[in-house]
Short mmCIF file of C-alpha atoms and ligand atoms in Angstrom, two decimals:
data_model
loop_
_atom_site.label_atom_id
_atom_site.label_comp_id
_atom_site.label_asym_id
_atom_site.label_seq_id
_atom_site.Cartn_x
_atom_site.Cartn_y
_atom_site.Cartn_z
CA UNK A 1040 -18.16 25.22 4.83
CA UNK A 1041 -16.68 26.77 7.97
CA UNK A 1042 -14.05 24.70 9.94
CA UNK A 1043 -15.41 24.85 13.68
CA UNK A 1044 -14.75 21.31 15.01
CA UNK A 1045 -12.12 18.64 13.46
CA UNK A 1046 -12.30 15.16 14.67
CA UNK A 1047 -9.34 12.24 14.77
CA UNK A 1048 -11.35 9.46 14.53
CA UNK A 1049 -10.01 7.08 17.39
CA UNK A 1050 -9.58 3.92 14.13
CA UNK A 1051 -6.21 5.93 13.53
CA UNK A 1052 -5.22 4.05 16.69
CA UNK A 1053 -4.54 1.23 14.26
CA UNK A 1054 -1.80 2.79 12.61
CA UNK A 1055 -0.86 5.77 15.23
CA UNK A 1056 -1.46 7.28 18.70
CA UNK A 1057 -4.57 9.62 17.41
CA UNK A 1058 -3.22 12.42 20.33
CA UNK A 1059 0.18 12.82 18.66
CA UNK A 1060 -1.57 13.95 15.21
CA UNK A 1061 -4.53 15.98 17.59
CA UNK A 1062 -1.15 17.64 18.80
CA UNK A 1063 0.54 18.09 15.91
CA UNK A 1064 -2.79 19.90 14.67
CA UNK A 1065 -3.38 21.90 17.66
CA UNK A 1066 -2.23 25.76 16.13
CA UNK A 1067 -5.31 24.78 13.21
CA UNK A 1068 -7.65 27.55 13.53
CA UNK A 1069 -10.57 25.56 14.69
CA UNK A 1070 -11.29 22.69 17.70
CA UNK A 1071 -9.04 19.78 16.85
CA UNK A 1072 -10.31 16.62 19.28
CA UNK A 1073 -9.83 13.01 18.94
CA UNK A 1074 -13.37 11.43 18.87
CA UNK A 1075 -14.73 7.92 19.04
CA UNK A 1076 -18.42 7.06 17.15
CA UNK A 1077 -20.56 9.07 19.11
CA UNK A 1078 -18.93 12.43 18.82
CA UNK A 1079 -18.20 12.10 14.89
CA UNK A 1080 -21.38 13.86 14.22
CA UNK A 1081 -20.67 16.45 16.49
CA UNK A 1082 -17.30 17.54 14.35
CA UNK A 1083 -17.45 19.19 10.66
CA UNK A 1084 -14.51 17.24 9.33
CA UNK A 1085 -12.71 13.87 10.36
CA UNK A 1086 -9.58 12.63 9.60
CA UNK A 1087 -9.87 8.92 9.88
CA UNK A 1088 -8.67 5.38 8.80
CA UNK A 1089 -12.15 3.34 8.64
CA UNK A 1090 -15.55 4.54 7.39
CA UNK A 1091 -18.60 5.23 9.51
CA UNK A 1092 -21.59 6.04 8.38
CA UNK A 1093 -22.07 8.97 10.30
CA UNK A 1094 -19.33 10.04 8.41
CA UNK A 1095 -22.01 11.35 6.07
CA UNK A 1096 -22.98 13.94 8.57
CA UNK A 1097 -19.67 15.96 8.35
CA UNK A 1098 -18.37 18.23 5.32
CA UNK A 1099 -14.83 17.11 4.72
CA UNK A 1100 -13.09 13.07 5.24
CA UNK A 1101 -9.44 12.52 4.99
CA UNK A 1102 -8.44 9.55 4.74
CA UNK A 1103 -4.82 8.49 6.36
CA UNK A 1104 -4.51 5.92 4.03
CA UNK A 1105 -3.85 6.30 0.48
CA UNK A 1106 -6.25 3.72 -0.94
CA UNK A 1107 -9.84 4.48 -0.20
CA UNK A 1108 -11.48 1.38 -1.85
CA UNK A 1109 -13.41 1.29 1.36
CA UNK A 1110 -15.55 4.49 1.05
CA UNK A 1111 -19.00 4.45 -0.46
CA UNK A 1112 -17.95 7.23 -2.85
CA UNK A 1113 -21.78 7.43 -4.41
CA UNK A 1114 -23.26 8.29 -1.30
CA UNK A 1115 -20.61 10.76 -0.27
CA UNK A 1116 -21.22 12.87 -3.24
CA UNK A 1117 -24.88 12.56 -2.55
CA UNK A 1118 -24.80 14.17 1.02
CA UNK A 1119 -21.91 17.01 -0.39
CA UNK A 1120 -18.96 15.05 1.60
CA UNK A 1121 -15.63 15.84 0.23
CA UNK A 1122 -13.39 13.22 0.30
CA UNK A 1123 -9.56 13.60 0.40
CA UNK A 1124 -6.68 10.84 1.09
CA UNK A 1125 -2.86 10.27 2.05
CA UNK A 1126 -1.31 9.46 -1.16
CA UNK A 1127 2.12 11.01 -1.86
CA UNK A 1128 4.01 10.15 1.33
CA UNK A 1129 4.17 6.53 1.07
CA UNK A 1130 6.67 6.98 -1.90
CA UNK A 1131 10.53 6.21 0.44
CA UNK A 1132 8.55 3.85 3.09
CA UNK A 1133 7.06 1.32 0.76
CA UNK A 1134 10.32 1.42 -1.40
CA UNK A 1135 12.31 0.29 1.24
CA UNK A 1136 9.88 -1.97 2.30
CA UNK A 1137 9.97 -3.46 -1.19
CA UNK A 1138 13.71 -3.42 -1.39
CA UNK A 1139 13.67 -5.10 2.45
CA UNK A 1140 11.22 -7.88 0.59
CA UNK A 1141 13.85 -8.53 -2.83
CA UNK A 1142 17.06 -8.71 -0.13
CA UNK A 1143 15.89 -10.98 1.81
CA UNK A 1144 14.94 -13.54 -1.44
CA UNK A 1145 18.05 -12.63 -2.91
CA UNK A 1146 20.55 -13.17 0.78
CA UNK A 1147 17.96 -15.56 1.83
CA UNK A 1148 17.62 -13.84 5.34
CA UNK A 1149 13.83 -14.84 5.23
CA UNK A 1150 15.45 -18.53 5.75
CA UNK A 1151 17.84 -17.97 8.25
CA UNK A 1152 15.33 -15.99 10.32
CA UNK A 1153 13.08 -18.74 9.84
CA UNK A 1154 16.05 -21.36 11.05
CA UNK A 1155 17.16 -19.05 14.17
CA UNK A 1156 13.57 -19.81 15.65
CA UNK A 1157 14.60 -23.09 15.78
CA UNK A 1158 18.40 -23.26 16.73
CA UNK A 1159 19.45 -24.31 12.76
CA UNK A 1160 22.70 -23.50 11.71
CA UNK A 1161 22.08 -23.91 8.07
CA UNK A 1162 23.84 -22.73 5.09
CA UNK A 1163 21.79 -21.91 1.49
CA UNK A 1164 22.21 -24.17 -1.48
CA UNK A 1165 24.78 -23.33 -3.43
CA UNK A 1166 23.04 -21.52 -6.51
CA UNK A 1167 20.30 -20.51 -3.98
CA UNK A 1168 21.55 -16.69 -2.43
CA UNK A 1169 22.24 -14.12 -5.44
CA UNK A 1170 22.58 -10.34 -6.03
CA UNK A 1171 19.93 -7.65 -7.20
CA UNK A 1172 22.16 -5.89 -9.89
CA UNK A 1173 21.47 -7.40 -13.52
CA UNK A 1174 17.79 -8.56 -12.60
CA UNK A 1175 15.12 -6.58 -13.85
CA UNK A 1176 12.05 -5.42 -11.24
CA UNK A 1177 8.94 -5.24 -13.37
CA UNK A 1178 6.51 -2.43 -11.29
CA UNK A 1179 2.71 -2.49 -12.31
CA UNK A 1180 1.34 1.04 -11.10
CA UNK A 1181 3.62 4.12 -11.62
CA UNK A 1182 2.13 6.54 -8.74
CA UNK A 1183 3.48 7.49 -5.35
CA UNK A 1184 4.28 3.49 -4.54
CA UNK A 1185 4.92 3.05 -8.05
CA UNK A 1186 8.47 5.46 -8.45
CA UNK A 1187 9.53 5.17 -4.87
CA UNK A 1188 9.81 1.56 -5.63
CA UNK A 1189 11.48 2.44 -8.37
CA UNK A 1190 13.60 4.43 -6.80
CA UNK A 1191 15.10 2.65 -4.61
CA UNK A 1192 15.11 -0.69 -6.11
CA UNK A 1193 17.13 1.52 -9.23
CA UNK A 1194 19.80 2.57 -6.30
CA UNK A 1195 20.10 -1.04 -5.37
CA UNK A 1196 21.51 -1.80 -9.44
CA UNK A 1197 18.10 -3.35 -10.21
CA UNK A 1198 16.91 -2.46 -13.71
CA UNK A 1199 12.89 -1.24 -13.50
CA UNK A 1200 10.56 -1.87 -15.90
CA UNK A 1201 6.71 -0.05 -15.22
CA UNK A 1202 3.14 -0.71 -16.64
CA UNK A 1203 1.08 2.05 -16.61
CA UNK A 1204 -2.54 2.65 -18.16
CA UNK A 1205 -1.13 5.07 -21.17
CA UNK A 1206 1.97 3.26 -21.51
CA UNK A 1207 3.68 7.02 -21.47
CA UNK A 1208 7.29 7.10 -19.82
CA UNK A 1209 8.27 7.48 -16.67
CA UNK A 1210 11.34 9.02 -15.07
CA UNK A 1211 13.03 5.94 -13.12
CA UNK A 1212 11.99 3.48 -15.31
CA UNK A 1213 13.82 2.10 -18.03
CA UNK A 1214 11.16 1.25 -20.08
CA UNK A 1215 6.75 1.47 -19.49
CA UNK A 1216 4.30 -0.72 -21.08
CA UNK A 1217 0.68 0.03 -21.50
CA UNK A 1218 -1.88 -1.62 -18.99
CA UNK A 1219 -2.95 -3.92 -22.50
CA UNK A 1220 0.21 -5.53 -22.55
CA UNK A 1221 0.76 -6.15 -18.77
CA UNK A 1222 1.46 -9.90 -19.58
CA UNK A 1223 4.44 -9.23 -22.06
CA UNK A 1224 5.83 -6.75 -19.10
CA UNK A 1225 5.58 -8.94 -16.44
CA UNK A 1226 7.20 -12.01 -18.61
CA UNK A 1227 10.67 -10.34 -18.50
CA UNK A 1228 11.01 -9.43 -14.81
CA UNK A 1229 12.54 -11.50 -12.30
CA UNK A 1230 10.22 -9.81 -9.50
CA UNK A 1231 6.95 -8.39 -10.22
CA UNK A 1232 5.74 -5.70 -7.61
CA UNK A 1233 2.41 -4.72 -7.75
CA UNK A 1234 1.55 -0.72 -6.33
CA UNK A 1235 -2.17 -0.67 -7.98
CA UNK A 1236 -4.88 0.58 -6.38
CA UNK A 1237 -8.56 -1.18 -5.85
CA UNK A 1238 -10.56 -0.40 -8.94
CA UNK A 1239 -13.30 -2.13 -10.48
CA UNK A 1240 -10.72 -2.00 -13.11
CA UNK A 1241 -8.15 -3.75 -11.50
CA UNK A 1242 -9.42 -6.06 -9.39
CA UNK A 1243 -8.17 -9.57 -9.90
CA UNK A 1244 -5.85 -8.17 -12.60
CA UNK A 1245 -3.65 -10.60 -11.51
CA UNK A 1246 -5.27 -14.06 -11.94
CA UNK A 1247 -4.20 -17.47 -13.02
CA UNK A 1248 -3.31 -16.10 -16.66
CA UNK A 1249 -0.87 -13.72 -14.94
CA UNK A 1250 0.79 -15.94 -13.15
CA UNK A 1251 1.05 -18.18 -16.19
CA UNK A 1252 2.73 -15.39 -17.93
CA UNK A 1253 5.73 -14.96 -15.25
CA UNK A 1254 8.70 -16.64 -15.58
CA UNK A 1255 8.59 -19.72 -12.97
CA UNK A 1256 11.44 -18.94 -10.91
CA UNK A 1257 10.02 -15.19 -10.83
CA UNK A 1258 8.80 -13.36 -7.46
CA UNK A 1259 5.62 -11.53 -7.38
CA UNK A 1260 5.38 -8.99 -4.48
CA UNK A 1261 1.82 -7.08 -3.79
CA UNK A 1262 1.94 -3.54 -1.62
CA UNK A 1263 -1.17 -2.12 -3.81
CA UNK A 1264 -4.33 -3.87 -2.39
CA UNK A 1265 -5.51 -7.86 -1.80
CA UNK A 1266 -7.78 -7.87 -4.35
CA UNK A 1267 -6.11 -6.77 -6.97
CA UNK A 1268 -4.82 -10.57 -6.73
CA UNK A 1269 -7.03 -13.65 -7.44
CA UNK A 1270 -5.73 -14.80 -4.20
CA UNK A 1271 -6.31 -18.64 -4.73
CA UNK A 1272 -5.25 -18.53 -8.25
CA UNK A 1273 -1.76 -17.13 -6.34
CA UNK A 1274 -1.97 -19.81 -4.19
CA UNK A 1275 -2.37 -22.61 -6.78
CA UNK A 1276 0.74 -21.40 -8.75
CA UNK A 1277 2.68 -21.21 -5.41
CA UNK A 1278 1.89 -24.46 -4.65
CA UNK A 1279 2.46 -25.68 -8.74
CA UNK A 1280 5.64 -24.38 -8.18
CA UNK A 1281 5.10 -22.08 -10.78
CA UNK A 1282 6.45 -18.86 -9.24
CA UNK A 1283 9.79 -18.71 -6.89
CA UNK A 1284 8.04 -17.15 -4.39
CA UNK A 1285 6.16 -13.95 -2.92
CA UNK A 1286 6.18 -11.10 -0.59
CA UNK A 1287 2.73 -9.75 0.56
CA UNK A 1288 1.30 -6.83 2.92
CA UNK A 1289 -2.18 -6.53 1.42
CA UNK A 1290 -4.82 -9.77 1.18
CA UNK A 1291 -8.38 -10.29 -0.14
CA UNK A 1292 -8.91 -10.81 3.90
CA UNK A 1293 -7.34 -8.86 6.63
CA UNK A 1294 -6.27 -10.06 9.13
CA UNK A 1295 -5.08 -13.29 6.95
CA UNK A 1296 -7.06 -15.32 8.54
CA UNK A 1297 -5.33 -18.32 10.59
CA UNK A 1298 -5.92 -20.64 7.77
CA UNK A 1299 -4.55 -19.45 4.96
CA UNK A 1300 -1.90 -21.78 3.69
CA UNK A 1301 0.39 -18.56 2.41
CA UNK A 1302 1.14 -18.30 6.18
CA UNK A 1303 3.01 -21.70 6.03
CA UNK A 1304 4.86 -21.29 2.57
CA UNK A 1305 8.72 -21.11 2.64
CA UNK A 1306 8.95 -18.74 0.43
CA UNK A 1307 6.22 -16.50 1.14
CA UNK A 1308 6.97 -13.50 3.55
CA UNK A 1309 3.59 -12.21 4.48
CA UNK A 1310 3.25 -8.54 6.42
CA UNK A 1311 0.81 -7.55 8.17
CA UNK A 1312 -0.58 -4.63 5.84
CA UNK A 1313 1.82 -2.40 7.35
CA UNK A 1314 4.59 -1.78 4.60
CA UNK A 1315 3.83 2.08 4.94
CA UNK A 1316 4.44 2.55 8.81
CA UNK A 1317 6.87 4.77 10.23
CA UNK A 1318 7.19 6.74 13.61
CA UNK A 1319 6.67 9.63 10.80
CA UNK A 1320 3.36 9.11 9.53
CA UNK A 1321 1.57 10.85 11.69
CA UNK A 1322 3.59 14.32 10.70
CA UNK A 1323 3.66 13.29 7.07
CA UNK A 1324 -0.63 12.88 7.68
CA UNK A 1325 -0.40 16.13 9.14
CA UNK A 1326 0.84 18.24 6.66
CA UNK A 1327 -1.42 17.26 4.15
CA UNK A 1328 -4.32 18.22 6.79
CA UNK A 1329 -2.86 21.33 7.42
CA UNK A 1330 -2.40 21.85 4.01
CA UNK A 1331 -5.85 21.67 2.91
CA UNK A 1332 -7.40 23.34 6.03
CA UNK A 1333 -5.56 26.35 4.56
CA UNK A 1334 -7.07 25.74 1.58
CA UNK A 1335 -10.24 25.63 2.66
CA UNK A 1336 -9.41 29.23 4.51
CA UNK A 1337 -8.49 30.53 1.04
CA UNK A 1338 -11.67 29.03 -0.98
CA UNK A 1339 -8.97 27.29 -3.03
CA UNK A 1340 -9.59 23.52 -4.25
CA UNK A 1341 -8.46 20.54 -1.67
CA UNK A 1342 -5.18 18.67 -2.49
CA UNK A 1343 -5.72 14.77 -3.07
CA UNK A 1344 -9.62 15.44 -3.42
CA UNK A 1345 -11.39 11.85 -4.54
CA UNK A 1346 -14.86 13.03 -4.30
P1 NAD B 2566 -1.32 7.01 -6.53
O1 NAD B 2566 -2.65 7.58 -6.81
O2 NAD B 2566 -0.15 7.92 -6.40
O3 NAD B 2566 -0.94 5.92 -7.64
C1 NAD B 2566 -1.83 4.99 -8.17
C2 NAD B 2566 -1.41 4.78 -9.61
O4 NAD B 2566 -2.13 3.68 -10.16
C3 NAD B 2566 -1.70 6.00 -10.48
O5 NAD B 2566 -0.55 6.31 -11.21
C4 NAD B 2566 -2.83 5.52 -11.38
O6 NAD B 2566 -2.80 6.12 -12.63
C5 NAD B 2566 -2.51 4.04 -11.46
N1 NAD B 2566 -3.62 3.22 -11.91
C6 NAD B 2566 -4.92 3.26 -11.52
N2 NAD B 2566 -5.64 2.34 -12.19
C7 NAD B 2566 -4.78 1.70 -13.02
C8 NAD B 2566 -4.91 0.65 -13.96
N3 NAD B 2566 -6.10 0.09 -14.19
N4 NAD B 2566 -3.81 0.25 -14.63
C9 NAD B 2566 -2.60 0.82 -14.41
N5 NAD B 2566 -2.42 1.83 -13.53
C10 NAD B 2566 -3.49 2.26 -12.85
O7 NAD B 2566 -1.50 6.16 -5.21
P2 NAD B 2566 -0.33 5.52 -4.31
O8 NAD B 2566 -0.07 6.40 -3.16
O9 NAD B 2566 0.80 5.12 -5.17
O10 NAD B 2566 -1.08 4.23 -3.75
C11 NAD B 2566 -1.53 3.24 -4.66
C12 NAD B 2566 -2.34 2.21 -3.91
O11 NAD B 2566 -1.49 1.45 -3.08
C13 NAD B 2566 -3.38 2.83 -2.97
O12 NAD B 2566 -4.60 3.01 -3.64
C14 NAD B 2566 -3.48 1.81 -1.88
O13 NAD B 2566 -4.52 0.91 -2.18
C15 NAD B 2566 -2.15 1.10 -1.90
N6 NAD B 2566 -1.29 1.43 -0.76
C16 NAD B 2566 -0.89 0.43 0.07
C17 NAD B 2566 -0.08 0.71 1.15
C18 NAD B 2566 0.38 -0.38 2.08
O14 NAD B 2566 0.56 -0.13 3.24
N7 NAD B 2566 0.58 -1.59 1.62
C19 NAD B 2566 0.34 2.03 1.40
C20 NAD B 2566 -0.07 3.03 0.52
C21 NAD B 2566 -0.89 2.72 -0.56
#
């Protein structure tokens, strides 16, 4: 297809000014506009966070996110919409995001943050605050999230540990288990961090029997997507007890609604689905647009195509 008209879809808003990646598009060789729901139809490709259905109208969706669990993928390939996303960039920003999670379990900041609110000089139990190197980090997913959590928690002295479908190594992890024997890998880590996407192949991979199979003073972190968790099932061993605690962006509900006991938990640190952000990611979005409209100029196939 020819490239006339590109649309920012205004949802981008949720994650960054739309006008700074408009900008940062402007030398494209076609009409680069931010639009809201009645121009989308007007534009030949959209770069976007949430799905219309108009969407179907246009040629070419990129998605700013990596995970694009949200997109009817059926229909797109039914109306000839290509369908390309973010992953690849999120590799440093959810690794340090991840590592920000295991320091504050291990120096306990999560409690003293929670005590400043309140004017609480308190001190941590004894045996309560320890140090990352000698524990071992037990990553289920070994893509973009997958080895920049790996690489960084490996700077930080903790030994990593991946499960991945084939069970193939890794570079970055010490050792990678096959998807079939996720419950022996996850029974040796002291923190589990899950960078899956939403398939019907993973969700709810981690359910009651999961839990059961990590160690009980373990910490299970999820950046990957809600529903890869059996959310109550999490809750139940939480409250049993059964795990040490948890760090969470993603939920089978966002926003986590008001409700949710997980908001409540001591040693739950819950994030608002935002483990990705930086002042960058509308430049690191960017390239891969520009990218792939030169692609398109050269007949070549897109980078990151899902449909
Ligand atoms: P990616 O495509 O680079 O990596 C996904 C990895 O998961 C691949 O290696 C794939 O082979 C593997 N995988 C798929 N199904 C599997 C299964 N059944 N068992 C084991 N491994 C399996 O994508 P990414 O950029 O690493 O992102 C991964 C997911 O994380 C996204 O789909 C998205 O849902 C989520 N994500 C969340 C945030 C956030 O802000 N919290 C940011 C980026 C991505």
């Amino acid at each position: 297809f020819e490239l006339e008209r590109l649309g920012v879809h205004d949802s981008v808003e949720a994650v960054f000014p739309p006008a700074e990646l408009a900008d940062f598009l402007s030398e494209l060789p076609a009409d680069v506009t931010v639009v809201g729901d009645d121009e989308i139809t007007d534009c030949d490709a959209i770069v976007t966070l949430e799905h219309r259905d108009a969407f179907l109208e246009c040629s070419w969706i990129h998605s700013i996110q990596a995970g694009v669990d949200r997109f009817p993928f059926d229909e797109f390939e039914e109306h000839g919409v290509t369908l390309t996303n973010s992953t690849g960039i999120h590799d440093r920003t959810v690794g340090e995001t991840v590592a920000g999670y295991l320091l504050a379990f291990s120096r306990r900041l999560h409690d003293h943050v929670a005590d400043q609110q309140d004017r609480r000089w308190e001190r941590p139990e004894w045996d309560e605050a320890f140090t990352l190197p000698g524990t071992t980090a037990c990553v289920v997913g070994t893509g973009t999230l997958g080895t920049g959590v790996a690489d960084v928690l490996g700077a930080l002295g903790v030994r990593v540990i991946g499960v991945r479908r084939s069970g193939e190594p890794v570079p970055g992890f010490e050792e990678v288990y096959a998807s079939d024997d996720l419950h022996e890998a996850i029974a040796e880590a002291d923190f589990v961090v899950v960078t899956l996407p939403l398939t019907d192949e993973t969700h709810h991979r981690f359910d009651a029997d999961a839990f059961d199979a990590m160690a009980e003073d373990a910490y299970f972190v999820n950046v990957g997507r809600g529903s890869v968790v059996d959310e109550p099932a999490l809750i139940d061993a939480l409250e049993a007890d059964a795990l040490a605690g948890a760090a969470l962006d993603v939920f089978e509900t966002e926003p986590l609604p008001e409700e949710s006991p997980l908001w409540e938990m001591d040693e739950v640190i819950v994030t608002p689905h935002c483990a990705a952000y930086t002042r960058d990611y509308f430049r690191d979005v960017g390239e891969i647009v520009r990218e792939n409209v030169d692609r398109l100029g050269d007949d070549e196939q897109f980078y990151n195509q899902v449909v």
